[in-house]
Amino acid sequence: ALTKERKAEQVDKLKSALEQSTLVLSFDHSDVSVKNMMEFRRAMKDDTEVMVVKNTLVRRAASETEGWDGLGEVATGTNTWIFVGSDFKSAIKPFKELQKDLKARDIERDFNAGLLEGQKLSPQQLKTVEDLPSKADLIATIARLINQPASKLAFAVKAVPGKVGYAAEALRKKA
């Protein structure tokens, strides 16, 4: 059994994770081997934290953290909690790999629950979040879009003096 001090430490850790999270996901970890769970945890990026804690502690932390009250409603059963900062794709991809490994052993797993900035997601909304591009992909797209007009402008500006030069040369030859 956990001591009161240890429980308080875990609640504080959960509150900190919630404050830094944009997305919280959970799945049933029964029948998941220790090896699979370790690989899953190692595959997570820096801004994602995986925890297995008592649901009562999750409910307490959620009630004490502004905007995450809805998490208490879904804290039932045997859960592994995934606290995601900003890069959703980096948290969902390892889960998909875990699903494949489990499916090979005829074990079906999906997310039990998901909350985006404290708002409970429906199964359809969870699928939409799974399909979102990663933060790195979005940054690359934005950089490409920002750079594109600048390179076109540079090409056009460079072409103007050349065209003026050709026109002046043509006029000189005509005269």
mmCIF file of N, CA, C and O in Angstrom, residues 29-108:
data_model
loop_
_atom_site.group_PDB
_atom_site.id
_atom_site.type_symbol
_atom_site.label_atom_id
_atom_site.label_comp_id
_atom_site.label_asym_id
_atom_site.label_seq_id
_atom_site.Cartn_x
_atom_site.Cartn_y
_atom_site.Cartn_z
ATOM 1 N N HIS A 29 -4.115 -1.768 -19.983
ATOM 2 C CA HIS A 29 -2.817 -2.419 -20.099
ATOM 3 C C HIS A 29 -2.815 -3.880 -19.664
ATOM 4 O O HIS A 29 -1.769 -4.509 -19.636
ATOM 5 N N SER A 30 -3.982 -4.427 -19.348
ATOM 6 C CA SER A 30 -4.007 -5.846 -18.995
ATOM 7 C C SER A 30 -3.598 -6.653 -20.224
ATOM 8 O O SER A 30 -3.909 -6.287 -21.359
ATOM 9 N N ASP A 31 -2.875 -7.720 -20.015
ATOM 10 C CA ASP A 31 -2.346 -8.600 -21.071
ATOM 11 C C ASP A 31 -1.208 -7.980 -21.870
ATOM 12 O O ASP A 31 -0.761 -8.569 -22.851
ATOM 13 N N VAL A 32 -0.733 -6.790 -21.498
ATOM 14 C CA VAL A 32 0.426 -6.195 -22.161
ATOM 15 C C VAL A 32 1.664 -6.654 -21.392
ATOM 16 O O VAL A 32 1.747 -6.470 -20.176
ATOM 17 N N SER A 33 2.599 -7.265 -22.099
ATOM 18 C CA SER A 33 3.792 -7.785 -21.428
ATOM 19 C C SER A 33 4.682 -6.642 -20.950
ATOM 20 O O SER A 33 4.599 -5.517 -21.449
ATOM 21 N N VAL A 34 5.530 -6.949 -19.995
ATOM 22 C CA VAL A 34 6.477 -5.960 -19.486
ATOM 23 C C VAL A 34 7.387 -5.497 -20.621
ATOM 24 O O VAL A 34 7.671 -4.304 -20.758
ATOM 25 N N LYS A 35 7.821 -6.441 -21.462
ATOM 26 C CA LYS A 35 8.683 -6.112 -22.597
ATOM 27 C C LYS A 35 7.993 -5.113 -23.534
ATOM 28 O O LYS A 35 8.577 -4.109 -23.930
ATOM 29 N N ASN A 36 6.718 -5.396 -23.878
ATOM 30 C CA ASN A 36 5.963 -4.491 -24.747
ATOM 31 C C ASN A 36 5.807 -3.113 -24.115
ATOM 32 O O ASN A 36 5.940 -2.090 -24.786
ATOM 33 N N MET A 37 5.529 -3.089 -22.806
ATOM 34 C CA MET A 37 5.329 -1.815 -22.114
ATOM 35 C C MET A 37 6.634 -1.018 -22.075
ATOM 36 O O MET A 37 6.623 0.202 -22.269
ATOM 37 N N MET A 38 7.756 -1.682 -21.856
ATOM 38 C CA MET A 38 9.049 -0.990 -21.825
ATOM 39 C C MET A 38 9.385 -0.402 -23.196
ATOM 40 O O MET A 38 9.837 0.740 -23.304
ATOM 41 N N GLU A 39 9.150 -1.175 -24.260
ATOM 42 C CA GLU A 39 9.387 -0.675 -25.617
ATOM 43 C C GLU A 39 8.483 0.512 -25.910
ATOM 44 O O GLU A 39 8.905 1.492 -26.532
ATOM 45 N N PHE A 40 7.239 0.412 -25.468
ATOM 46 C CA PHE A 40 6.270 1.492 -25.666
ATOM 47 C C PHE A 40 6.743 2.764 -24.974
ATOM 48 O O PHE A 40 6.756 3.845 -25.577
ATOM 49 N N ARG A 41 7.167 2.653 -23.734
ATOM 50 C CA ARG A 41 7.642 3.822 -22.976
ATOM 51 C C ARG A 41 8.883 4.438 -23.619
ATOM 52 O O ARG A 41 9.012 5.655 -23.699
ATOM 53 N N ARG A 42 9.810 3.590 -24.065
ATOM 54 C CA ARG A 42 11.050 4.091 -24.687
ATOM 55 C C ARG A 42 10.785 4.818 -26.001
ATOM 56 O O ARG A 42 11.551 5.699 -26.385
ATOM 57 N N ALA A 43 9.722 4.440 -26.693
ATOM 58 C CA ALA A 43 9.415 5.036 -27.993
ATOM 59 C C ALA A 43 8.819 6.440 -27.875
ATOM 60 O O ALA A 43 8.746 7.163 -28.873
ATOM 61 N N MET A 44 8.435 6.840 -26.678
ATOM 62 C CA MET A 44 7.819 8.146 -26.481
ATOM 63 C C MET A 44 8.850 9.269 -26.546
ATOM 64 O O MET A 44 9.980 9.114 -26.111
ATOM 65 N N LYS A 45 8.427 10.406 -27.076
ATOM 66 C CA LYS A 45 9.286 11.590 -27.152
ATOM 67 C C LYS A 45 9.344 12.290 -25.796
ATOM 68 O O LYS A 45 8.627 11.945 -24.874
ATOM 69 N N ASP A 46 10.193 13.309 -25.723
ATOM 70 C CA ASP A 46 10.427 14.019 -24.465
ATOM 71 C C ASP A 46 9.190 14.682 -23.880
ATOM 72 O O ASP A 46 9.042 14.760 -22.663
ATOM 73 N N ASP A 47 8.304 15.187 -24.725
ATOM 74 C CA ASP A 47 7.153 15.912 -24.181
ATOM 75 C C ASP A 47 5.960 15.001 -23.886
ATOM 76 O O ASP A 47 4.850 15.464 -23.682
ATOM 77 N N THR A 48 6.202 13.690 -23.854
ATOM 78 C CA THR A 48 5.148 12.721 -23.571
ATOM 79 C C THR A 48 5.559 11.868 -22.381
ATOM 80 O O THR A 48 6.688 11.410 -22.301
ATOM 81 N N GLU A 49 4.618 11.671 -21.464
ATOM 82 C CA GLU A 49 4.896 10.869 -20.285
ATOM 83 C C GLU A 49 3.860 9.758 -20.175
ATOM 84 O O GLU A 49 2.666 9.982 -20.369
ATOM 85 N N VAL A 50 4.324 8.555 -19.872
ATOM 86 C CA VAL A 50 3.459 7.389 -19.700
ATOM 87 C C VAL A 50 3.468 7.006 -18.226
ATOM 88 O O VAL A 50 4.538 6.872 -17.632
ATOM 89 N N MET A 51 2.270 6.855 -17.649
ATOM 90 C CA MET A 51 2.170 6.506 -16.228
ATOM 91 C C MET A 51 1.100 5.451 -16.009
ATOM 92 O O MET A 51 0.069 5.455 -16.669
ATOM 93 N N VAL A 52 1.395 4.576 -15.054
ATOM 94 C CA VAL A 52 0.393 3.632 -14.558
ATOM 95 C C VAL A 52 0.208 3.971 -13.085
ATOM 96 O O VAL A 52 1.120 3.773 -12.286
ATOM 97 N N VAL A 53 -0.935 4.561 -12.770
ATOM 98 C CA VAL A 53 -1.232 4.976 -11.395
ATOM 99 C C VAL A 53 -2.679 4.636 -11.066
ATOM 100 O O VAL A 53 -3.488 4.393 -11.953
ATOM 101 N N LYS A 54 -2.977 4.638 -9.778
ATOM 102 C CA LYS A 54 -4.341 4.333 -9.330
ATOM 103 C C LYS A 54 -5.315 5.388 -9.848
ATOM 104 O O LYS A 54 -5.005 6.579 -9.870
ATOM 105 N N ASN A 55 -6.481 4.919 -10.239
ATOM 106 C CA ASN A 55 -7.503 5.821 -10.765
ATOM 107 C C ASN A 55 -7.945 6.859 -9.739
ATOM 108 O O ASN A 55 -8.264 7.990 -10.101
ATOM 109 N N THR A 56 -7.950 6.500 -8.475
ATOM 110 C CA THR A 56 -8.348 7.477 -7.442
ATOM 111 C C THR A 56 -7.368 8.646 -7.418
ATOM 112 O O THR A 56 -7.777 9.791 -7.218
ATOM 113 N N LEU A 57 -6.086 8.370 -7.636
ATOM 114 C CA LEU A 57 -5.087 9.443 -7.662
ATOM 115 C C LEU A 57 -5.259 10.307 -8.911
ATOM 116 O O LEU A 57 -5.086 11.523 -8.861
ATOM 117 N N VAL A 58 -5.612 9.673 -10.039
ATOM 118 C CA VAL A 58 -5.870 10.424 -11.278
ATOM 119 C C VAL A 58 -7.074 11.339 -11.071
ATOM 120 O O VAL A 58 -7.037 12.517 -11.446
ATOM 121 N N ARG A 59 -8.132 10.806 -10.457
ATOM 122 C CA ARG A 59 -9.329 11.624 -10.207
ATOM 123 C C ARG A 59 -9.002 12.802 -9.295
ATOM 124 O O ARG A 59 -9.443 13.926 -9.531
ATOM 125 N N ARG A 60 -8.208 12.558 -8.257
ATOM 126 C CA ARG A 60 -7.840 13.629 -7.327
ATOM 127 C C ARG A 60 -7.028 14.703 -8.058
ATOM 128 O O ARG A 60 -7.294 15.899 -7.920
ATOM 129 N N ALA A 61 -6.037 14.289 -8.833
ATOM 130 C CA ALA A 61 -5.197 15.244 -9.564
ATOM 131 C C ALA A 61 -6.039 16.041 -10.566
ATOM 132 O O ALA A 61 -5.864 17.254 -10.707
ATOM 133 N N ALA A 62 -6.956 15.358 -11.248
ATOM 134 C CA ALA A 62 -7.809 16.033 -12.241
ATOM 135 C C ALA A 62 -8.701 17.069 -11.575
ATOM 136 O O ALA A 62 -8.891 18.170 -12.101
ATOM 137 N N SER A 63 -9.246 16.732 -10.411
ATOM 138 C CA SER A 63 -10.133 17.677 -9.725
ATOM 139 C C SER A 63 -9.357 18.885 -9.192
ATOM 140 O O SER A 63 -9.920 19.964 -9.036
ATOM 141 N N GLU A 64 -8.053 18.711 -8.955
ATOM 142 C CA GLU A 64 -7.229 19.801 -8.436
ATOM 143 C C GLU A 64 -6.510 20.590 -9.527
ATOM 144 O O GLU A 64 -5.801 21.542 -9.228
ATOM 145 N N THR A 65 -6.698 20.192 -10.784
ATOM 146 C CA THR A 65 -6.036 20.868 -11.895
ATOM 147 C C THR A 65 -7.098 21.524 -12.770
ATOM 148 O O THR A 65 -7.993 20.845 -13.284
ATOM 149 N N GLU A 66 -6.980 22.805 -12.950
ATOM 150 C CA GLU A 66 -7.979 23.561 -13.709
ATOM 151 C C GLU A 66 -8.117 23.034 -15.134
ATOM 152 O O GLU A 66 -7.130 22.838 -15.842
ATOM 153 N N GLY A 67 -9.370 22.793 -15.542
ATOM 154 C CA GLY A 67 -9.666 22.386 -16.908
ATOM 155 C C GLY A 67 -9.651 20.885 -17.172
ATOM 156 O O GLY A 67 -9.976 20.448 -18.264
ATOM 157 N N TRP A 68 -9.299 20.076 -16.187
ATOM 158 C CA TRP A 68 -9.184 18.633 -16.417
ATOM 159 C C TRP A 68 -10.201 17.830 -15.604
ATOM 160 O O TRP A 68 -10.005 16.628 -15.372
ATOM 161 N N ASP A 69 -11.290 18.439 -15.181
ATOM 162 C CA ASP A 69 -12.304 17.732 -14.382
ATOM 163 C C ASP A 69 -12.862 16.506 -15.101
ATOM 164 O O ASP A 69 -13.183 15.506 -14.471
ATOM 165 N N GLY A 70 -12.989 16.573 -16.416
ATOM 166 C CA GLY A 70 -13.548 15.471 -17.202
ATOM 167 C C GLY A 70 -12.732 14.195 -17.133
ATOM 168 O O GLY A 70 -13.237 13.109 -17.421
ATOM 169 N N LEU A 71 -11.485 14.305 -16.747
ATOM 170 C CA LEU A 71 -10.618 13.125 -16.671
ATOM 171 C C LEU A 71 -11.098 12.163 -15.586
ATOM 172 O O LEU A 71 -10.995 10.948 -15.736
ATOM 173 N N GLY A 72 -11.664 12.703 -14.511
ATOM 174 C CA GLY A 72 -12.164 11.863 -13.432
ATOM 175 C C GLY A 72 -13.243 10.896 -13.879
ATOM 176 O O GLY A 72 -13.336 9.775 -13.374
ATOM 177 N N GLU A 73 -14.053 11.314 -14.840
ATOM 178 C CA GLU A 73 -15.154 10.483 -15.347
ATOM 179 C C GLU A 73 -14.652 9.229 -16.054
ATOM 180 O O GLU A 73 -15.335 8.208 -16.054
ATOM 181 N N VAL A 74 -13.488 9.302 -16.682
ATOM 182 C CA VAL A 74 -12.987 8.174 -17.487
ATOM 183 C C VAL A 74 -11.937 7.352 -16.751
ATOM 184 O O VAL A 74 -11.415 6.393 -17.298
ATOM 185 N N ALA A 75 -11.643 7.718 -15.504
ATOM 186 C CA ALA A 75 -10.619 7.009 -14.732
ATOM 187 C C ALA A 75 -11.221 5.771 -14.075
ATOM 188 O O ALA A 75 -11.487 5.733 -12.875
ATOM 189 N N THR A 76 -11.461 4.742 -14.889
ATOM 190 C CA THR A 76 -11.993 3.471 -14.395
ATOM 191 C C THR A 76 -11.261 2.337 -15.093
ATOM 192 O O THR A 76 -10.787 2.492 -16.221
ATOM 193 N N GLY A 77 -11.163 1.206 -14.442
ATOM 194 C CA GLY A 77 -10.517 0.038 -15.033
ATOM 195 C C GLY A 77 -9.000 0.101 -14.895
ATOM 196 O O GLY A 77 -8.453 0.922 -14.157
ATOM 197 N N THR A 78 -8.332 -0.782 -15.621
ATOM 198 C CA THR A 78 -6.866 -0.828 -15.587
ATOM 199 C C THR A 78 -6.326 0.042 -16.704
ATOM 200 O O THR A 78 -6.432 -0.308 -17.877
ATOM 201 N N ASN A 79 -5.787 1.190 -16.352
ATOM 202 C CA ASN A 79 -5.369 2.177 -17.354
ATOM 203 C C ASN A 79 -3.879 2.438 -17.328
ATOM 204 O O ASN A 79 -3.261 2.489 -16.276
ATOM 205 N N THR A 80 -3.354 2.634 -18.503
ATOM 206 C CA THR A 80 -2.062 3.286 -18.677
ATOM 207 C C THR A 80 -2.403 4.657 -19.220
ATOM 208 O O THR A 80 -3.175 4.783 -20.175
ATOM 209 N N TRP A 81 -1.845 5.692 -18.606
ATOM 210 C CA TRP A 81 -2.149 7.072 -18.970
ATOM 211 C C TRP A 81 -0.996 7.639 -19.788
ATOM 212 O O TRP A 81 0.161 7.456 -19.448
ATOM 213 N N ILE A 82 -1.356 8.320 -20.869
ATOM 214 C CA ILE A 82 -0.364 8.961 -21.729
ATOM 215 C C ILE A 82 -0.640 10.460 -21.700
ATOM 216 O O ILE A 82 -1.711 10.907 -22.121
ATOM 217 N N PHE A 83 0.328 11.216 -21.215
ATOM 218 C CA PHE A 83 0.206 12.674 -21.120
ATOM 219 C C PHE A 83 1.069 13.268 -22.231
ATOM 220 O O PHE A 83 2.293 13.129 -22.203
ATOM 221 N N VAL A 84 0.420 13.918 -23.206
ATOM 222 C CA VAL A 84 1.102 14.395 -24.397
ATOM 223 C C VAL A 84 1.192 15.916 -24.388
ATOM 224 O O VAL A 84 0.175 16.593 -24.198
ATOM 225 N N GLY A 85 2.388 16.435 -24.627
ATOM 226 C CA GLY A 85 2.595 17.875 -24.689
ATOM 227 C C GLY A 85 1.982 18.462 -25.946
ATOM 228 O O GLY A 85 0.811 18.838 -25.975
ATOM 229 N N SER A 86 2.741 18.516 -27.028
ATOM 230 C CA SER A 86 2.233 19.142 -28.245
ATOM 231 C C SER A 86 2.326 18.253 -29.483
ATOM 232 O O SER A 86 1.650 18.506 -30.461
ATOM 233 N N ASP A 87 3.146 17.237 -29.439
ATOM 234 C CA ASP A 87 3.356 16.396 -30.626
ATOM 235 C C ASP A 87 2.531 15.120 -30.514
ATOM 236 O O ASP A 87 3.010 14.087 -30.049
ATOM 237 N N PHE A 88 1.269 15.197 -30.938
ATOM 238 C CA PHE A 88 0.345 14.078 -30.810
ATOM 239 C C PHE A 88 0.829 12.837 -31.548
ATOM 240 O O PHE A 88 0.721 11.732 -31.053
ATOM 241 N N LYS A 89 1.319 13.061 -32.763
ATOM 242 C CA LYS A 89 1.719 11.948 -33.624
ATOM 243 C C LYS A 89 2.791 11.089 -32.964
ATOM 244 O O LYS A 89 2.780 9.872 -33.085
ATOM 245 N N SER A 90 3.716 11.736 -32.249
ATOM 246 C CA SER A 90 4.808 10.993 -31.624
ATOM 247 C C SER A 90 4.317 10.116 -30.474
ATOM 248 O O SER A 90 5.002 9.181 -30.075
ATOM 249 N N ALA A 91 3.138 10.391 -29.945
ATOM 250 C CA ALA A 91 2.564 9.557 -28.888
ATOM 251 C C ALA A 91 1.679 8.462 -29.473
ATOM 252 O O ALA A 91 1.599 7.363 -28.929
ATOM 253 N N ILE A 92 1.033 8.762 -30.570
ATOM 254 C CA ILE A 92 0.090 7.807 -31.149
ATOM 255 C C ILE A 92 0.812 6.731 -31.959
ATOM 256 O O ILE A 92 0.413 5.568 -31.946
ATOM 257 N N LYS A 93 1.897 7.095 -32.619
ATOM 258 C CA LYS A 93 2.637 6.122 -33.434
ATOM 259 C C LYS A 93 3.123 4.926 -32.605
ATOM 260 O O LYS A 93 2.910 3.781 -33.010
ATOM 261 N N PRO A 94 3.762 5.137 -31.430
ATOM 262 C CA PRO A 94 4.162 3.966 -30.630
ATOM 263 C C PRO A 94 2.968 3.124 -30.172
ATOM 264 O O PRO A 94 3.077 1.905 -30.057
ATOM 265 N N PHE A 95 1.824 3.769 -29.935
ATOM 266 C CA PHE A 95 0.640 3.004 -29.550
ATOM 267 C C PHE A 95 0.183 2.118 -30.693
ATOM 268 O O PHE A 95 -0.220 0.971 -30.478
ATOM 269 N N LYS A 96 0.252 2.626 -31.912
ATOM 270 C CA LYS A 96 -0.122 1.823 -33.087
ATOM 271 C C LYS A 96 0.800 0.603 -33.213
ATOM 272 O O LYS A 96 0.355 -0.484 -33.563
ATOM 273 N N GLU A 97 2.096 0.797 -32.931
ATOM 274 C CA GLU A 97 3.045 -0.320 -32.950
ATOM 275 C C GLU A 97 2.688 -1.345 -31.872
ATOM 276 O O GLU A 97 2.741 -2.559 -32.113
ATOM 277 N N LEU A 98 2.321 -0.861 -30.701
ATOM 278 C CA LEU A 98 1.913 -1.750 -29.611
ATOM 279 C C LEU A 98 0.660 -2.525 -30.016
ATOM 280 O O LEU A 98 0.566 -3.738 -29.768
ATOM 281 N N GLN A 99 -0.273 -1.852 -30.663
ATOM 282 C CA GLN A 99 -1.489 -2.517 -31.132
ATOM 283 C C GLN A 99 -1.149 -3.663 -32.080
ATOM 284 O O GLN A 99 -1.731 -4.741 -31.990
ATOM 285 N N LYS A 100 -0.200 -3.436 -32.995
ATOM 286 C CA LYS A 100 0.207 -4.485 -33.945
ATOM 287 C C LYS A 100 0.785 -5.685 -33.214
ATOM 288 O O LYS A 100 0.446 -6.836 -33.529
ATOM 289 N N ASP A 101 1.658 -5.417 -32.238
ATOM 290 C CA ASP A 101 2.260 -6.512 -31.466
ATOM 291 C C ASP A 101 1.198 -7.307 -30.719
ATOM 292 O O ASP A 101 1.251 -8.540 -30.659
ATOM 293 N N LEU A 102 0.237 -6.601 -30.134
ATOM 294 C CA LEU A 102 -0.818 -7.275 -29.386
ATOM 295 C C LEU A 102 -1.751 -8.041 -30.312
ATOM 296 O O LEU A 102 -2.209 -9.136 -29.975
ATOM 297 N N LYS A 103 -2.027 -7.467 -31.471
ATOM 298 C CA LYS A 103 -2.925 -8.117 -32.423
ATOM 299 C C LYS A 103 -2.336 -9.451 -32.886
ATOM 300 O O LYS A 103 -3.066 -10.411 -33.127
ATOM 301 N N ALA A 104 -1.010 -9.519 -32.988
ATOM 302 C CA ALA A 104 -0.347 -10.767 -33.364
ATOM 303 C C ALA A 104 -0.616 -11.857 -32.322
ATOM 304 O O ALA A 104 -0.549 -13.053 -32.635
ATOM 305 N N ARG A 105 -0.914 -11.455 -31.091
ATOM 306 C CA ARG A 105 -1.261 -12.408 -30.014
ATOM 307 C C ARG A 105 -2.782 -12.456 -29.796
ATOM 308 O O ARG A 105 -3.241 -12.891 -28.747
ATOM 309 N N ASP A 106 -3.548 -11.978 -30.763
ATOM 310 C CA ASP A 106 -5.016 -11.967 -30.719
ATOM 311 C C ASP A 106 -5.566 -11.146 -29.554
ATOM 312 O O ASP A 106 -6.569 -11.499 -28.936
ATOM 313 N N ILE A 107 -4.895 -10.042 -29.244
ATOM 314 C CA ILE A 107 -5.367 -9.124 -28.208
ATOM 315 C C ILE A 107 -5.695 -7.795 -28.878
ATOM 316 O O ILE A 107 -4.842 -7.190 -29.519
ATOM 317 N N GLU A 108 -6.949 -7.380 -28.759
ATOM 318 C CA GLU A 108 -7.391 -6.119 -29.343
ATOM 319 C C GLU A 108 -7.298 -5.006 -28.303
ATOM 320 O O GLU A 108 -7.802 -5.159 -27.190
#
